[in-house]
Tab-separated table of C-alpha atoms in Angstrom:
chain	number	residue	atom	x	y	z
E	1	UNK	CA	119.310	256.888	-15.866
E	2	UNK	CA	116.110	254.126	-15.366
E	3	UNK	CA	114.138	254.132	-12.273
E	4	UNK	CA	115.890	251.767	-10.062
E	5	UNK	CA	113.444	249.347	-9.092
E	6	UNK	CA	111.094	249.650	-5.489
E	7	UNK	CA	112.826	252.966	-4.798
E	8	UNK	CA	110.201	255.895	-4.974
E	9	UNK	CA	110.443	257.949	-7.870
E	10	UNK	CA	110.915	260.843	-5.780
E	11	UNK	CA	113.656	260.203	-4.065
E	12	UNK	CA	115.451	259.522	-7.164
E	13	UNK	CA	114.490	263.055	-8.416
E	14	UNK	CA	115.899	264.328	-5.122
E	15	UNK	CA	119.124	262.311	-5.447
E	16	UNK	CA	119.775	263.285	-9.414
E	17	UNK	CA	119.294	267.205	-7.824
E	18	UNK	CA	121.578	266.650	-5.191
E	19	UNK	CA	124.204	265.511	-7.387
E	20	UNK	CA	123.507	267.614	-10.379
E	21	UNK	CA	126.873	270.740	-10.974
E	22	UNK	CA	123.598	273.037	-11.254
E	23	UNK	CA	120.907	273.988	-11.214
E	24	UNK	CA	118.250	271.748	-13.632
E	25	UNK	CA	115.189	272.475	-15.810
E	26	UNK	CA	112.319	269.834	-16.108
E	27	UNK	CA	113.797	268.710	-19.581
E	28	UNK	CA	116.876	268.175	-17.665
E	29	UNK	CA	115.541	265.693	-15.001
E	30	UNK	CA	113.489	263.888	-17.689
E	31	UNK	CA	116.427	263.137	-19.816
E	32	UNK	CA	118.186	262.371	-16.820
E	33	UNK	CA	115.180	259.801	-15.161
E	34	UNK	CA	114.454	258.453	-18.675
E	35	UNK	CA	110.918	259.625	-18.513
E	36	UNK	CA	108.818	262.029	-20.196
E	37	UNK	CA	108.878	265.900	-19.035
E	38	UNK	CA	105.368	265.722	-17.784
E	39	UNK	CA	106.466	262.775	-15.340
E	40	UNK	CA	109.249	265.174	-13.940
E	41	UNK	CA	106.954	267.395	-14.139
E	42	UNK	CA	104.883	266.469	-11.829
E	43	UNK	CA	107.660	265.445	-9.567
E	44	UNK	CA	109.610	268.411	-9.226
E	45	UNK	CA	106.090	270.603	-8.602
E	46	UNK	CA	105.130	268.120	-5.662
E	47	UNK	CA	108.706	268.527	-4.425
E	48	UNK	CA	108.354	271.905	-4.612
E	49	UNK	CA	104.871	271.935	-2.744
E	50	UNK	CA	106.335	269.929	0.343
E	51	UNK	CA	109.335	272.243	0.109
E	52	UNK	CA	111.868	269.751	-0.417
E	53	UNK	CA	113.219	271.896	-3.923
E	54	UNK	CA	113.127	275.503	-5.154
E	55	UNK	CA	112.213	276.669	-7.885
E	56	UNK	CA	113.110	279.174	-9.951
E	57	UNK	CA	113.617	281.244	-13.093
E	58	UNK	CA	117.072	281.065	-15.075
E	59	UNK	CA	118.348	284.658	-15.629
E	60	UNK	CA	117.562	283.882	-19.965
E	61	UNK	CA	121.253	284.084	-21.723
E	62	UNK	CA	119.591	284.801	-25.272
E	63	UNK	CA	116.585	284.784	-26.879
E	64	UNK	CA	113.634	282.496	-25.903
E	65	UNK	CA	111.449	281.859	-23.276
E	66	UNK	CA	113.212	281.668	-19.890
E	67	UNK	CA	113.547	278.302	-18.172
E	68	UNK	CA	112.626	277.518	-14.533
E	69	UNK	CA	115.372	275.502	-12.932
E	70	UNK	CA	115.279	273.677	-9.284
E	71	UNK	CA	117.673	272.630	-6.804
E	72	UNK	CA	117.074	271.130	-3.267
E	73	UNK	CA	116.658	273.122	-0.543
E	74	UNK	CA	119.567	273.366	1.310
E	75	UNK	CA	119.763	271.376	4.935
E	76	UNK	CA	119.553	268.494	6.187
E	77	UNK	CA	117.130	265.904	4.686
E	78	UNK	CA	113.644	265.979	6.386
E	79	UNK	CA	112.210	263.175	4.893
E	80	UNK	CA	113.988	260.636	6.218
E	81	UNK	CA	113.243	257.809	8.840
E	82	UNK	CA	112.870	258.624	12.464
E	83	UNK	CA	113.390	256.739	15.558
E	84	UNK	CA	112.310	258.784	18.106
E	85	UNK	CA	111.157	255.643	20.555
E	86	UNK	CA	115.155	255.050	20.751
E	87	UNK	CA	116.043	258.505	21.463
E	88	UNK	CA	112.985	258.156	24.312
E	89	UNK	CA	114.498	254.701	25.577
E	90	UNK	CA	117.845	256.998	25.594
E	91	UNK	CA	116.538	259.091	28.000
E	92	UNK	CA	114.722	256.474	30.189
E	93	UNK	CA	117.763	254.494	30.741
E	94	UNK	CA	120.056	257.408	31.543
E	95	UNK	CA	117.246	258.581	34.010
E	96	UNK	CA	116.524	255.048	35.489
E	97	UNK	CA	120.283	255.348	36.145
E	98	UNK	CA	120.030	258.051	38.337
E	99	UNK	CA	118.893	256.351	41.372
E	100	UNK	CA	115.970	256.345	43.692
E	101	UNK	CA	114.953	259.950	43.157
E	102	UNK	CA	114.237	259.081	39.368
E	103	UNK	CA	110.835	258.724	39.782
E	104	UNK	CA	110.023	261.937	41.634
E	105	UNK	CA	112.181	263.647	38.418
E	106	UNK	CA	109.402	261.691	36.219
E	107	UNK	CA	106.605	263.270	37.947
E	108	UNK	CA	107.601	266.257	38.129
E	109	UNK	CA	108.911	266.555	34.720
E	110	UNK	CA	105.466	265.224	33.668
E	111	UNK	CA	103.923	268.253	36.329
E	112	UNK	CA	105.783	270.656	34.197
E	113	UNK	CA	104.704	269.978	31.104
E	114	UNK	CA	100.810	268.927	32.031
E	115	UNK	CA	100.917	273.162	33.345
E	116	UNK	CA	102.409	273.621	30.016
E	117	UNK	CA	99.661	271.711	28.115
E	118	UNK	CA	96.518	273.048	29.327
E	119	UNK	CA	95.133	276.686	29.585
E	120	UNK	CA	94.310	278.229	32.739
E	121	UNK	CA	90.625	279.562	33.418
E	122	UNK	CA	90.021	282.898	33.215
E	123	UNK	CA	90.434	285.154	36.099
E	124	UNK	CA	87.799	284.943	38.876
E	125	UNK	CA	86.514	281.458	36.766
E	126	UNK	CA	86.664	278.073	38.881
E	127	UNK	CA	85.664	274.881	37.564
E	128	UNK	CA	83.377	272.696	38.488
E	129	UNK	CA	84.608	268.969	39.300
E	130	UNK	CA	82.816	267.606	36.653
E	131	UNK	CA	84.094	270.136	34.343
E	132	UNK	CA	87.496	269.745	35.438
E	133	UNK	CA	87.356	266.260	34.704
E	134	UNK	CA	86.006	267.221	31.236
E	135	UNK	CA	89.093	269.637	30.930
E	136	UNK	CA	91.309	266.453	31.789
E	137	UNK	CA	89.788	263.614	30.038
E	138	UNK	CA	89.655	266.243	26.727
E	139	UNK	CA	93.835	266.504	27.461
E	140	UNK	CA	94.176	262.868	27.666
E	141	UNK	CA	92.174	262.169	24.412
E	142	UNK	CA	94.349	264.499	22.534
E	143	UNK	CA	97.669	262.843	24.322
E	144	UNK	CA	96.060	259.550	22.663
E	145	UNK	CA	95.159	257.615	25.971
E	146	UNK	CA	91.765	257.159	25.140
E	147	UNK	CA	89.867	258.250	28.368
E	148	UNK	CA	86.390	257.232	29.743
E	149	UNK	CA	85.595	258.377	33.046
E	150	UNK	CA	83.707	256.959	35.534
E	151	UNK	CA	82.007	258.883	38.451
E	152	UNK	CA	78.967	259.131	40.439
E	153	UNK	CA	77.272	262.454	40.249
E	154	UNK	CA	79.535	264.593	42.571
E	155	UNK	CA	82.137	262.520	43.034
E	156	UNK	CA	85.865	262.760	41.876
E	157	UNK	CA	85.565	258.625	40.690
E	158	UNK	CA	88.186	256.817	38.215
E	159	UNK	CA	89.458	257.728	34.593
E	160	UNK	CA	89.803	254.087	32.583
E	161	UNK	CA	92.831	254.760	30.469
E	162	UNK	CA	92.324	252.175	27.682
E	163	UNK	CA	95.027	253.168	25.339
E	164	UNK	CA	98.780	253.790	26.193
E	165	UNK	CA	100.274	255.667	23.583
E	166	UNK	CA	103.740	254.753	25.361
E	167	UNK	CA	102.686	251.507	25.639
E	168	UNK	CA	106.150	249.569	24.585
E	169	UNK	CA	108.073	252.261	26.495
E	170	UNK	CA	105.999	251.762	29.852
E	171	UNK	CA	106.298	247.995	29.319
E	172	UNK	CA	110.063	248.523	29.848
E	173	UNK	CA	110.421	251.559	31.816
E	174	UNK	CA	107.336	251.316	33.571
E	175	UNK	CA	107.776	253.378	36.609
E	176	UNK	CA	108.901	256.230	35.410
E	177	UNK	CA	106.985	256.112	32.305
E	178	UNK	CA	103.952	256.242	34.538
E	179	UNK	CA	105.171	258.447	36.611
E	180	UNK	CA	105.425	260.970	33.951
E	181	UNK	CA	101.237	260.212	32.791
E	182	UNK	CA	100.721	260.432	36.432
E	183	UNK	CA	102.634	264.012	36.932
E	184	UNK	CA	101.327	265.463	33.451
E	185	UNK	CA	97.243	264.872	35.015
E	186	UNK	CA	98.629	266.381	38.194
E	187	UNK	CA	100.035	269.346	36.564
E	188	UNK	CA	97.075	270.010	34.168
E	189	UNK	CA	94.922	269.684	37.625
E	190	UNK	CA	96.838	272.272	39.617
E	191	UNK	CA	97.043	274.809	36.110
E	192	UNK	CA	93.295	274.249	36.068
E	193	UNK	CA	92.570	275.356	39.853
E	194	UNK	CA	90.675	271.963	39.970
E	195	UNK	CA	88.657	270.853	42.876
E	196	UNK	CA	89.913	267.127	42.535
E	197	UNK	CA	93.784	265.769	42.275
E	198	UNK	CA	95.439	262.690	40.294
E	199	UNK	CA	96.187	260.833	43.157
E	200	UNK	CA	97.545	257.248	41.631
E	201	UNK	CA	97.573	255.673	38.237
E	202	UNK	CA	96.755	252.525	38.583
E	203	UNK	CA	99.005	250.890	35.504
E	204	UNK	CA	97.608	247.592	33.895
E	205	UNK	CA	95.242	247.594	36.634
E	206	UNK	CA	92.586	245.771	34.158
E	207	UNK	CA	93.734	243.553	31.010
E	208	UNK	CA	92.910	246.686	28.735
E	209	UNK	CA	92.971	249.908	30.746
E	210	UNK	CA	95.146	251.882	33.348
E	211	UNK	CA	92.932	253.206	36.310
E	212	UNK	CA	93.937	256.950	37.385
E	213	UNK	CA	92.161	257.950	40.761
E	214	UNK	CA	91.025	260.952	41.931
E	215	UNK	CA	90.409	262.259	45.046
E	216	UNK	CA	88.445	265.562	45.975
E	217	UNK	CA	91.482	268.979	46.911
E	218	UNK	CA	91.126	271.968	48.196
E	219	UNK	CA	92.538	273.391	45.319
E	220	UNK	CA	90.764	276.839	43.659
């Protein structure tokens, strides 16, 4: 069998296990790949390393060294594509279709999971405003929005959101999609015993940035 041209070798070594009766040695897939045994070799030990095959020794039948054999590993194929921004436009659409209490599902879905995200201070530990709002600019860099914020010296001021990493999804669903950022800050806020709220996120506010305002709380 030649390597069937643009198709990544190991995907053909995948495919020849697959179909293979049994169990195959290195020799095996070589013959079969029309390559030499250090080629599928290499393969089969990188397949190995992401998990994708087992390995092991053949129960010898005579005399001679025994041979190590692979097969995949049984399940479904985890190295194909994924299309997880249709599964999210899925959801969007079924939500949108919900009717005017959508949104306030968004946010609070998005309140859950900003709890869920962040960890609470220790006991008898309240932040400061300003470190609350390095708490929640820290969440939002790891979430991929790109944070900056901007604040006078005591005062709760504006985070400058200047990456959405939603961006096509909130272009189409934008109310809700925001309405999820906007309840995942409020949530994080409230898990954090903050001093300040997420009161509105300001979407495409500037040509390259979201604004999300806060507001001082009596929260803590």
């Amino acid at each position: 069998m030649a390597g069937v041209p643009g198709r990544p070798r190991r995907a053909e070594v995948l495919d020849v296990l697959r179909n293979a009766p049994a169990p195959l040695s290195v020799a095996d897939m070589a013959e079969q790949l029309g390559v030499h045994v250090n080629t599928a070799r290499f393969h089969l030990d990188a397949l190995v390393e992401t998990g994708e095959v087992i390995g092991s020794v053949e129960q010898p039948s005579g005399p001679g060294r025994p041979r190590t054999v692979y097969v995949p590993r049984p399940g479904m194929d985890r190295a194909g594509t994924r299309n997880y921004r249709l599964l999210a436009r899925i959801l969007l659409g079924q939500l949108a279709s919900t009717g005017p209490d959508a949104g306030q599902a968004a946010q609070d879905a998005g309140r859950a999971w900003g709890r869920f995200l962040v960890d609470r201070p220790e006991p008898f530990q309240s932040l400061t405003m300003e470190q609350a709002v390095v708490r929640l600019t820290t969440l939002l860099d790891d979430l991929g929005f790109a944070p900056r914020s901007e604040a006078e010296p005591g005062m709760p001021g504006v985070i400058r959101l200047r990456h959405c990493p939603f961006l096509e999804l909130a272009e189409e669903h934008g109310p809700l999609v925001c309405r999820i950022h906007l309840g995942l800050m409020q949530g994080a806020l409230t898990e954090l015993g903050a001093p300040l709220a997420a009161t509105e996120l300001e979407p495409f506010a500037e040509p390259d940035a979201c604004l999300v305002h806060l507001r001082h709380s009596d929260a803590g």
